[in-house]
């Protein structure tokens, strides 16, 4: 019976459009569920400044299409996801025509971005397209240094016991891997951390807390404003550096009415998003160096 079930499982995997033999075998061996992924590639006002130093000298209004060493940034993210052991389906949300032009060999799905331009609205559009009922992966399109190993390690840290998993990277890890890189850090009892740009979430639990999540996303680059959402006591502890990761988890879970889990990651690549010119230069240098190895 066990052998028959295993064969049936593998047949099902191999009939899935985005599944390979390698993926199916590794998923079975590790007993880790394969995941669907939504990639956020919506337009961004912040990309206008960065576009001025694009290697193509072309003016673009979406960071996903900035060229790094002759390759649109989003293709680095897609390549890492396609190489992942656990990603079985990819949906990209953004300007369809432009995405189709730069992702000619992409076998996933492209969905037009929401007219509101809000991150969460684009997440929901992606969820609707893949008809997600189980937990999914959400990745932004401005982290070109991301690797399949970083993705796989994050997925392995997640499960179905929580509704939202979010990675944070210790400052020491960032400085070790990318000396001198500028990031926004939060000072906690456990150390100094910066946030990642990948999420593992339960799509059924996100919609009921839409407004709260949308507000937190909008304030994610400003730790002080973010902390103000959680009350005077929380803010005071935050300012005094007496807040722990566990306390932050509990408070965010309480405010959103979902179960939140913070994952301390050893992969700084998850948090190096391209928000300014110095970020783009760093990515260009690192990718150039790696290409020469």
PDB file of N, CA and C in Angstrom, residues 40-127:
ATOM      1  N   UNK A  40       5.933  39.844  -6.663  1.00  0.00           N
ATOM      2  CA  UNK A  40       5.380  41.193  -6.784  1.00  0.00           C
ATOM      3  C   UNK A  40       6.281  42.054  -7.657  1.00  0.00           C
ATOM      4  N   UNK A  41       5.765  42.452  -8.821  1.00  0.00           N
ATOM      5  CA  UNK A  41       6.550  43.248  -9.764  1.00  0.00           C
ATOM      6  C   UNK A  41       5.772  44.479 -10.204  1.00  0.00           C
ATOM      7  N   UNK A  42       4.992  45.042  -9.276  1.00  0.00           N
ATOM      8  CA  UNK A  42       4.206  46.230  -9.597  1.00  0.00           C
ATOM      9  C   UNK A  42       5.091  47.456  -9.736  1.00  0.00           C
ATOM     10  N   UNK A  43       4.549  48.513 -10.329  1.00  0.00           N
ATOM     11  CA  UNK A  43       5.304  49.745 -10.531  1.00  0.00           C
ATOM     12  C   UNK A  43       5.646  50.382  -9.193  1.00  0.00           C
ATOM     13  N   UNK A  44       6.743  51.114  -9.174  1.00  0.00           N
ATOM     14  CA  UNK A  44       7.208  51.728  -7.927  1.00  0.00           C
ATOM     15  C   UNK A  44       7.782  53.106  -8.206  1.00  0.00           C
ATOM     16  N   UNK A  45       7.300  54.097  -7.448  1.00  0.00           N
ATOM     17  CA  UNK A  45       7.800  55.456  -7.642  1.00  0.00           C
ATOM     18  C   UNK A  45       9.277  55.569  -7.294  1.00  0.00           C
ATOM     19  N   UNK A  46       9.720  54.781  -6.313  1.00  0.00           N
ATOM     20  CA  UNK A  46      11.112  54.868  -5.877  1.00  0.00           C
ATOM     21  C   UNK A  46      12.093  54.442  -6.958  1.00  0.00           C
ATOM     22  N   UNK A  47      11.587  53.759  -7.979  1.00  0.00           N
ATOM     23  CA  UNK A  47      12.484  53.268  -9.030  1.00  0.00           C
ATOM     24  C   UNK A  47      12.953  54.384  -9.959  1.00  0.00           C
ATOM     25  N   UNK A  48      12.277  55.535  -9.924  1.00  0.00           N
ATOM     26  CA  UNK A  48      12.611  56.597 -10.869  1.00  0.00           C
ATOM     27  C   UNK A  48      14.029  57.116 -10.662  1.00  0.00           C
ATOM     28  N   UNK A  49      14.421  57.268  -9.395  1.00  0.00           N
ATOM     29  CA  UNK A  49      15.776  57.737  -9.108  1.00  0.00           C
ATOM     30  C   UNK A  49      16.801  56.696  -9.503  1.00  0.00           C
ATOM     31  N   UNK A  50      16.529  55.456  -9.166  1.00  0.00           N
ATOM     32  CA  UNK A  50      17.460  54.377  -9.460  1.00  0.00           C
ATOM     33  C   UNK A  50      17.638  54.203 -10.958  1.00  0.00           C
ATOM     34  N   UNK A  51      16.554  54.425 -11.706  1.00  0.00           N
ATOM     35  CA  UNK A  51      16.597  54.191 -13.147  1.00  0.00           C
ATOM     36  C   UNK A  51      17.625  55.065 -13.848  1.00  0.00           C
ATOM     37  N   UNK A  52      18.002  56.169 -13.218  1.00  0.00           N
ATOM     38  CA  UNK A  52      18.943  57.089 -13.842  1.00  0.00           C
ATOM     39  C   UNK A  52      20.322  56.475 -14.046  1.00  0.00           C
ATOM     40  N   UNK A  53      20.647  55.430 -13.267  1.00  0.00           N
ATOM     41  CA  UNK A  53      21.962  54.803 -13.445  1.00  0.00           C
ATOM     42  C   UNK A  53      21.827  53.395 -14.006  1.00  0.00           C
ATOM     43  N   UNK A  54      20.675  53.103 -14.597  1.00  0.00           N
ATOM     44  CA  UNK A  54      20.500  51.800 -15.228  1.00  0.00           C
ATOM     45  C   UNK A  54      21.567  51.616 -16.297  1.00  0.00           C
ATOM     46  N   UNK A  55      22.087  50.421 -16.399  1.00  0.00           N
ATOM     47  CA  UNK A  55      23.175  50.153 -17.342  1.00  0.00           C
ATOM     48  C   UNK A  55      22.762  50.387 -18.786  1.00  0.00           C
ATOM     49  N   UNK A  56      21.458  50.394 -19.047  1.00  0.00           N
ATOM     50  CA  UNK A  56      20.995  50.600 -20.416  1.00  0.00           C
ATOM     51  C   UNK A  56      20.749  52.073 -20.708  1.00  0.00           C
ATOM     52  N   UNK A  57      20.852  52.916 -19.647  1.00  0.00           N
ATOM     53  CA  UNK A  57      20.585  54.355 -19.765  1.00  0.00           C
ATOM     54  C   UNK A  57      19.145  54.628 -20.172  1.00  0.00           C
ATOM     55  N   UNK A  58      18.286  53.666 -20.028  1.00  0.00           N
ATOM     56  CA  UNK A  58      16.881  53.856 -20.353  1.00  0.00           C
ATOM     57  C   UNK A  58      16.116  54.253 -19.099  1.00  0.00           C
ATOM     58  N   UNK A  59      15.119  55.100 -19.280  1.00  0.00           N
ATOM     59  CA  UNK A  59      14.314  55.550 -18.147  1.00  0.00           C
ATOM     60  C   UNK A  59      13.166  54.567 -17.946  1.00  0.00           C
ATOM     61  N   UNK A  60      13.161  53.873 -16.824  1.00  0.00           N
ATOM     62  CA  UNK A  60      12.095  52.924 -16.536  1.00  0.00           C
ATOM     63  C   UNK A  60      11.367  53.355 -15.277  1.00  0.00           C
ATOM     64  N   UNK A  61      10.141  52.924 -15.126  1.00  0.00           N
ATOM     65  CA  UNK A  61       9.334  53.310 -13.968  1.00  0.00           C
ATOM     66  C   UNK A  61       9.017  52.116 -13.083  1.00  0.00           C
ATOM     67  N   UNK A  62       9.724  51.032 -13.295  1.00  0.00           N
ATOM     68  CA  UNK A  62       9.493  49.836 -12.495  1.00  0.00           C
ATOM     69  C   UNK A  62      10.836  49.173 -12.200  1.00  0.00           C
ATOM     70  N   UNK A  63      11.128  49.007 -10.915  1.00  0.00           N
ATOM     71  CA  UNK A  63      12.424  48.443 -10.523  1.00  0.00           C
ATOM     72  C   UNK A  63      12.669  47.054 -11.097  1.00  0.00           C
ATOM     73  N   UNK A  64      11.605  46.323 -11.332  1.00  0.00           N
ATOM     74  CA  UNK A  64      11.750  44.952 -11.828  1.00  0.00           C
ATOM     75  C   UNK A  64      12.507  44.899 -13.150  1.00  0.00           C
ATOM     76  N   UNK A  65      12.467  45.998 -13.914  1.00  0.00           N
ATOM     77  CA  UNK A  65      13.064  46.007 -15.246  1.00  0.00           C
ATOM     78  C   UNK A  65      14.421  46.703 -15.302  1.00  0.00           C
ATOM     79  N   UNK A  66      14.918  47.145 -14.154  1.00  0.00           N
ATOM     80  CA  UNK A  66      16.266  47.706 -14.131  1.00  0.00           C
ATOM     81  C   UNK A  66      17.261  46.627 -14.538  1.00  0.00           C
ATOM     82  N   UNK A  67      18.176  46.966 -15.423  1.00  0.00           N
ATOM     83  CA  UNK A  67      19.151  45.978 -15.875  1.00  0.00           C
ATOM     84  C   UNK A  67      20.369  45.947 -14.960  1.00  0.00           C
ATOM     85  N   UNK A  68      20.737  44.747 -14.576  1.00  0.00           N
ATOM     86  CA  UNK A  68      21.952  44.528 -13.800  1.00  0.00           C
ATOM     87  C   UNK A  68      22.827  43.592 -14.616  1.00  0.00           C
ATOM     88  N   UNK A  69      23.920  44.132 -15.114  1.00  0.00           N
ATOM     89  CA  UNK A  69      24.822  43.362 -15.984  1.00  0.00           C
ATOM     90  C   UNK A  69      24.088  42.780 -17.191  1.00  0.00           C
ATOM     91  N   UNK A  70      23.256  43.619 -17.814  1.00  0.00           N
ATOM     92  CA  UNK A  70      22.576  43.225 -19.037  1.00  0.00           C
ATOM     93  C   UNK A  70      21.361  42.339 -18.864  1.00  0.00           C
ATOM     94  N   UNK A  71      20.888  42.209 -17.632  1.00  0.00           N
ATOM     95  CA  UNK A  71      19.765  41.312 -17.358  1.00  0.00           C
ATOM     96  C   UNK A  71      18.747  42.013 -16.457  1.00  0.00           C
ATOM     97  N   UNK A  72      17.458  42.043 -16.853  1.00  0.00           N
ATOM     98  CA  UNK A  72      16.442  42.674 -16.006  1.00  0.00           C
ATOM     99  C   UNK A  72      16.449  42.062 -14.605  1.00  0.00           C
ATOM    100  N   UNK A  73      16.330  42.904 -13.599  1.00  0.00           N
ATOM    101  CA  UNK A  73      16.445  42.439 -12.217  1.00  0.00           C
ATOM    102  C   UNK A  73      15.496  41.296 -11.886  1.00  0.00           C
ATOM    103  N   UNK A  74      14.274  41.355 -12.388  1.00  0.00           N
ATOM    104  CA  UNK A  74      13.297  40.324 -12.040  1.00  0.00           C
ATOM    105  C   UNK A  74      13.741  38.932 -12.482  1.00  0.00           C
ATOM    106  N   UNK A  75      14.559  38.856 -13.521  1.00  0.00           N
ATOM    107  CA  UNK A  75      14.995  37.538 -13.991  1.00  0.00           C
ATOM    108  C   UNK A  75      15.896  36.829 -12.979  1.00  0.00           C
ATOM    109  N   UNK A  76      16.597  37.588 -12.159  1.00  0.00           N
ATOM    110  CA  UNK A  76      17.416  36.966 -11.108  1.00  0.00           C
ATOM    111  C   UNK A  76      16.517  36.306 -10.065  1.00  0.00           C
ATOM    112  N   UNK A  77      15.412  36.972  -9.757  1.00  0.00           N
ATOM    113  CA  UNK A  77      14.472  36.419  -8.776  1.00  0.00           C
ATOM    114  C   UNK A  77      13.793  35.174  -9.345  1.00  0.00           C
ATOM    115  N   UNK A  78      13.345  35.257 -10.596  1.00  0.00           N
ATOM    116  CA  UNK A  78      12.678  34.120 -11.238  1.00  0.00           C
ATOM    117  C   UNK A  78      13.622  32.921 -11.335  1.00  0.00           C
ATOM    118  N   UNK A  79      14.876  33.167 -11.692  1.00  0.00           N
ATOM    119  CA  UNK A  79      15.851  32.069 -11.812  1.00  0.00           C
ATOM    120  C   UNK A  79      16.039  31.354 -10.483  1.00  0.00           C
ATOM    121  N   UNK A  80      16.141  32.116  -9.400  1.00  0.00           N
ATOM    122  CA  UNK A  80      16.321  31.513  -8.077  1.00  0.00           C
ATOM    123  C   UNK A  80      15.104  30.680  -7.689  1.00  0.00           C
ATOM    124  N   UNK A  81      13.919  31.173  -8.000  1.00  0.00           N
ATOM    125  CA  UNK A  81      12.689  30.437  -7.682  1.00  0.00           C
ATOM    126  C   UNK A  81      12.584  29.165  -8.510  1.00  0.00           C
ATOM    127  N   UNK A  82      12.952  29.248  -9.789  1.00  0.00           N
ATOM    128  CA  UNK A  82      12.888  28.066 -10.651  1.00  0.00           C
ATOM    129  C   UNK A  82      13.893  26.998 -10.224  1.00  0.00           C
ATOM    130  N   UNK A  83      14.979  27.407  -9.599  1.00  0.00           N
ATOM    131  CA  UNK A  83      15.986  26.457  -9.131  1.00  0.00           C
ATOM    132  C   UNK A  83      15.669  25.902  -7.744  1.00  0.00           C
ATOM    133  N   UNK A  84      14.671  26.476  -7.097  1.00  0.00           N
ATOM    134  CA  UNK A  84      14.297  26.027  -5.750  1.00  0.00           C
ATOM    135  C   UNK A  84      13.756  24.602  -5.769  1.00  0.00           C
ATOM    136  N   UNK A  85      14.011  23.862  -4.706  1.00  0.00           N
ATOM    137  CA  UNK A  85      13.512  22.496  -4.584  1.00  0.00           C
ATOM    138  C   UNK A  85      12.017  22.461  -4.281  1.00  0.00           C
ATOM    139  N   UNK A  86      11.479  23.567  -3.775  1.00  0.00           N
ATOM    140  CA  UNK A  86      10.132  23.513  -3.209  1.00  0.00           C
ATOM    141  C   UNK A  86       9.088  24.374  -3.915  1.00  0.00           C
ATOM    142  N   UNK A  87       9.483  25.170  -4.896  1.00  0.00           N
ATOM    143  CA  UNK A  87       8.523  26.025  -5.598  1.00  0.00           C
ATOM    144  C   UNK A  87       7.952  25.277  -6.795  1.00  0.00           C
ATOM    145  N   UNK A  88       6.633  25.064  -6.798  1.00  0.00           N
ATOM    146  CA  UNK A  88       6.010  24.291  -7.875  1.00  0.00           C
ATOM    147  C   UNK A  88       5.270  25.159  -8.886  1.00  0.00           C
ATOM    148  N   UNK A  89       4.949  26.385  -8.518  1.00  0.00           N
ATOM    149  CA  UNK A  89       4.217  27.259  -9.434  1.00  0.00           C
ATOM    150  C   UNK A  89       4.556  28.705  -9.120  1.00  0.00           C
ATOM    151  N   UNK A  90       4.746  29.499 -10.170  1.00  0.00           N
ATOM    152  CA  UNK A  90       5.112  30.906  -9.999  1.00  0.00           C
ATOM    153  C   UNK A  90       4.124  31.794 -10.743  1.00  0.00           C
ATOM    154  N   UNK A  91       3.614  32.795 -10.049  1.00  0.00           N
ATOM    155  CA  UNK A  91       2.746  33.799 -10.655  1.00  0.00           C
ATOM    156  C   UNK A  91       3.376  35.164 -10.409  1.00  0.00           C
ATOM    157  N   UNK A  92       3.572  35.931 -11.468  1.00  0.00           N
ATOM    158  CA  UNK A  92       4.151  37.268 -11.354  1.00  0.00           C
ATOM    159  C   UNK A  92       3.046  38.296 -11.556  1.00  0.00           C
ATOM    160  N   UNK A  93       2.940  39.245 -10.631  1.00  0.00           N
ATOM    161  CA  UNK A  93       1.925  40.291 -10.720  1.00  0.00           C
ATOM    162  C   UNK A  93       2.610  41.609 -11.065  1.00  0.00           C
ATOM    163  N   UNK A  94       2.218  42.201 -12.194  1.00  0.00           N
ATOM    164  CA  UNK A  94       2.836  43.444 -12.642  1.00  0.00           C
ATOM    165  C   UNK A  94       2.306  43.821 -14.012  1.00  0.00           C
ATOM    166  N   UNK A  95       2.970  44.748 -14.709  1.00  0.00           N
ATOM    167  CA  UNK A  95       2.550  45.141 -16.057  1.00  0.00           C
ATOM    168  C   UNK A  95       2.767  43.988 -17.043  1.00  0.00           C
ATOM    169  N   UNK A  96       1.701  43.401 -17.510  1.00  0.00           N
ATOM    170  CA  UNK A  96       1.765  42.165 -18.296  1.00  0.00           C
ATOM    171  C   UNK A  96       2.630  42.275 -19.549  1.00  0.00           C
ATOM    172  N   UNK A  97       2.399  43.296 -20.357  1.00  0.00           N
ATOM    173  CA  UNK A  97       3.135  43.409 -21.623  1.00  0.00           C
ATOM    174  C   UNK A  97       4.643  43.500 -21.397  1.00  0.00           C
ATOM    175  N   UNK A  98       5.043  44.338 -20.462  1.00  0.00           N
ATOM    176  CA  UNK A  98       6.470  44.508 -20.181  1.00  0.00           C
ATOM    177  C   UNK A  98       7.081  43.233 -19.617  1.00  0.00           C
ATOM    178  N   UNK A  99       6.336  42.556 -18.748  1.00  0.00           N
ATOM    179  CA  UNK A  99       6.840  41.315 -18.158  1.00  0.00           C
ATOM    180  C   UNK A  99       6.991  40.224 -19.206  1.00  0.00           C
ATOM    181  N   UNK A 100       6.017  40.118 -20.091  1.00  0.00           N
ATOM    182  CA  UNK A 100       6.099  39.103 -21.149  1.00  0.00           C
ATOM    183  C   UNK A 100       7.293  39.350 -22.066  1.00  0.00           C
ATOM    184  N   UNK A 101       7.633  40.617 -22.274  1.00  0.00           N
ATOM    185  CA  UNK A 101       8.768  40.951 -23.134  1.00  0.00           C
ATOM    186  C   UNK A 101      10.103  40.538 -22.529  1.00  0.00           C
ATOM    187  N   UNK A 102      10.227  40.663 -21.198  1.00  0.00           N
ATOM    188  CA  UNK A 102      11.531  40.363 -20.587  1.00  0.00           C
ATOM    189  C   UNK A 102      11.595  38.963 -19.987  1.00  0.00           C
ATOM    190  N   UNK A 103      10.468  38.258 -19.974  1.00  0.00           N
ATOM    191  CA  UNK A 103      10.449  36.886 -19.450  1.00  0.00           C
ATOM    192  C   UNK A 103      10.003  35.922 -20.545  1.00  0.00           C
ATOM    193  N   UNK A 104      10.681  35.979 -21.667  1.00  0.00           N
ATOM    194  CA  UNK A 104      10.270  35.208 -22.843  1.00  0.00           C
ATOM    195  C   UNK A 104      10.240  33.703 -22.609  1.00  0.00           C
ATOM    196  N   UNK A 105      11.123  33.183 -21.777  1.00  0.00           N
ATOM    197  CA  UNK A 105      11.175  31.734 -21.538  1.00  0.00           C
ATOM    198  C   UNK A 105      10.500  31.318 -20.235  1.00  0.00           C
ATOM    199  N   UNK A 106       9.794  32.233 -19.629  1.00  0.00           N
ATOM    200  CA  UNK A 106       9.134  31.964 -18.352  1.00  0.00           C
ATOM    201  C   UNK A 106       7.931  31.051 -18.567  1.00  0.00           C
ATOM    202  N   UNK A 107       7.846  29.967 -17.804  1.00  0.00           N
ATOM    203  CA  UNK A 107       6.747  29.008 -17.962  1.00  0.00           C
ATOM    204  C   UNK A 107       5.629  29.215 -16.950  1.00  0.00           C
ATOM    205  N   UNK A 108       5.776  30.236 -16.119  1.00  0.00           N
ATOM    206  CA  UNK A 108       4.739  30.519 -15.135  1.00  0.00           C
ATOM    207  C   UNK A 108       3.647  31.404 -15.713  1.00  0.00           C
ATOM    208  N   UNK A 109       2.955  32.117 -14.834  1.00  0.00           N
ATOM    209  CA  UNK A 109       1.824  32.953 -15.227  1.00  0.00           C
ATOM    210  C   UNK A 109       2.091  34.406 -14.871  1.00  0.00           C
ATOM    211  N   UNK A 110       1.648  35.307 -15.738  1.00  0.00           N
ATOM    212  CA  UNK A 110       1.779  36.742 -15.487  1.00  0.00           C
ATOM    213  C   UNK A 110       0.385  37.345 -15.362  1.00  0.00           C
ATOM    214  N   UNK A 111       0.187  38.147 -14.322  1.00  0.00           N
ATOM    215  CA  UNK A 111      -1.117  38.755 -14.043  1.00  0.00           C
ATOM    216  C   UNK A 111      -0.958  40.268 -13.967  1.00  0.00           C
ATOM    217  N   UNK A 112      -1.902  40.992 -14.537  1.00  0.00           N
ATOM    218  CA  UNK A 112      -1.851  42.455 -14.511  1.00  0.00           C
ATOM    219  C   UNK A 112      -1.957  42.969 -13.080  1.00  0.00           C
ATOM    220  N   UNK A 113      -1.130  43.960 -12.757  1.00  0.00           N
ATOM    221  CA  UNK A 113      -1.124  44.515 -11.410  1.00  0.00           C
ATOM    222  C   UNK A 113      -2.428  45.248 -11.107  1.00  0.00           C
ATOM    223  N   UNK A 114      -2.752  45.386  -9.824  1.00  0.00           N
ATOM    224  CA  UNK A 114      -3.969  46.066  -9.395  1.00  0.00           C
ATOM    225  C   UNK A 114      -3.830  47.560  -9.643  1.00  0.00           C
ATOM    226  N   UNK A 115      -4.923  48.190 -10.036  1.00  0.00           N
ATOM    227  CA  UNK A 115      -4.889  49.617 -10.368  1.00  0.00           C
ATOM    228  C   UNK A 115      -4.537  50.492  -9.168  1.00  0.00           C
ATOM    229  N   UNK A 116      -4.759  49.984  -7.957  1.00  0.00           N
ATOM    230  CA  UNK A 116      -4.456  50.762  -6.755  1.00  0.00           C
ATOM    231  C   UNK A 116      -2.955  50.925  -6.542  1.00  0.00           C
ATOM    232  N   UNK A 117      -2.184  49.972  -7.079  1.00  0.00           N
ATOM    233  CA  UNK A 117      -0.742  50.005  -6.890  1.00  0.00           C
ATOM    234  C   UNK A 117      -0.294  49.528  -5.527  1.00  0.00           C
ATOM    235  N   UNK A 118      -1.225  49.115  -4.676  1.00  0.00           N
ATOM    236  CA  UNK A 118      -0.874  48.667  -3.327  1.00  0.00           C
ATOM    237  C   UNK A 118      -0.294  47.257  -3.349  1.00  0.00           C
ATOM    238  N   UNK A 119       0.693  47.057  -2.505  1.00  0.00           N
ATOM    239  CA  UNK A 119       1.355  45.762  -2.421  1.00  0.00           C
ATOM    240  C   UNK A 119       0.359  44.658  -2.097  1.00  0.00           C
ATOM    241  N   UNK A 120      -0.471  44.881  -1.091  1.00  0.00           N
ATOM    242  CA  UNK A 120      -1.386  43.835  -0.649  1.00  0.00           C
ATOM    243  C   UNK A 120      -2.441  43.509  -1.700  1.00  0.00           C
ATOM    244  N   UNK A 121      -2.875  44.519  -2.457  1.00  0.00           N
ATOM    245  CA  UNK A 121      -3.837  44.261  -3.534  1.00  0.00           C
ATOM    246  C   UNK A 121      -3.216  43.359  -4.598  1.00  0.00           C
ATOM    247  N   UNK A 122      -1.938  43.556  -4.868  1.00  0.00           N
ATOM    248  CA  UNK A 122      -1.251  42.702  -5.838  1.00  0.00           C
ATOM    249  C   UNK A 122      -1.046  41.290  -5.300  1.00  0.00           C
ATOM    250  N   UNK A 123      -0.820  41.184  -3.997  1.00  0.00           N
ATOM    251  CA  UNK A 123      -0.719  39.857  -3.379  1.00  0.00           C
ATOM    252  C   UNK A 123      -2.032  39.105  -3.566  1.00  0.00           C
ATOM    253  N   UNK A 124      -3.139  39.785  -3.305  1.00  0.00           N
ATOM    254  CA  UNK A 124      -4.456  39.155  -3.426  1.00  0.00           C
ATOM    255  C   UNK A 124      -4.745  38.756  -4.872  1.00  0.00           C
ATOM    256  N   UNK A 125      -4.332  39.586  -5.842  1.00  0.00           N
ATOM    257  CA  UNK A 125      -4.522  39.221  -7.249  1.00  0.00           C
ATOM    258  C   UNK A 125      -3.756  37.948  -7.585  1.00  0.00           C
ATOM    259  N   UNK A 126      -2.556  37.844  -7.064  1.00  0.00           N
ATOM    260  CA  UNK A 126      -1.769  36.636  -7.291  1.00  0.00           C
ATOM    261  C   UNK A 126      -2.401  35.419  -6.653  1.00  0.00           C
ATOM    262  N   UNK A 127      -2.909  35.588  -5.437  1.00  0.00           N
ATOM    263  CA  UNK A 127      -3.571  34.494  -4.724  1.00  0.00           C
ATOM    264  C   UNK A 127      -4.785  34.005  -5.506  1.00  0.00           C
TER     265      UNK A 127
END
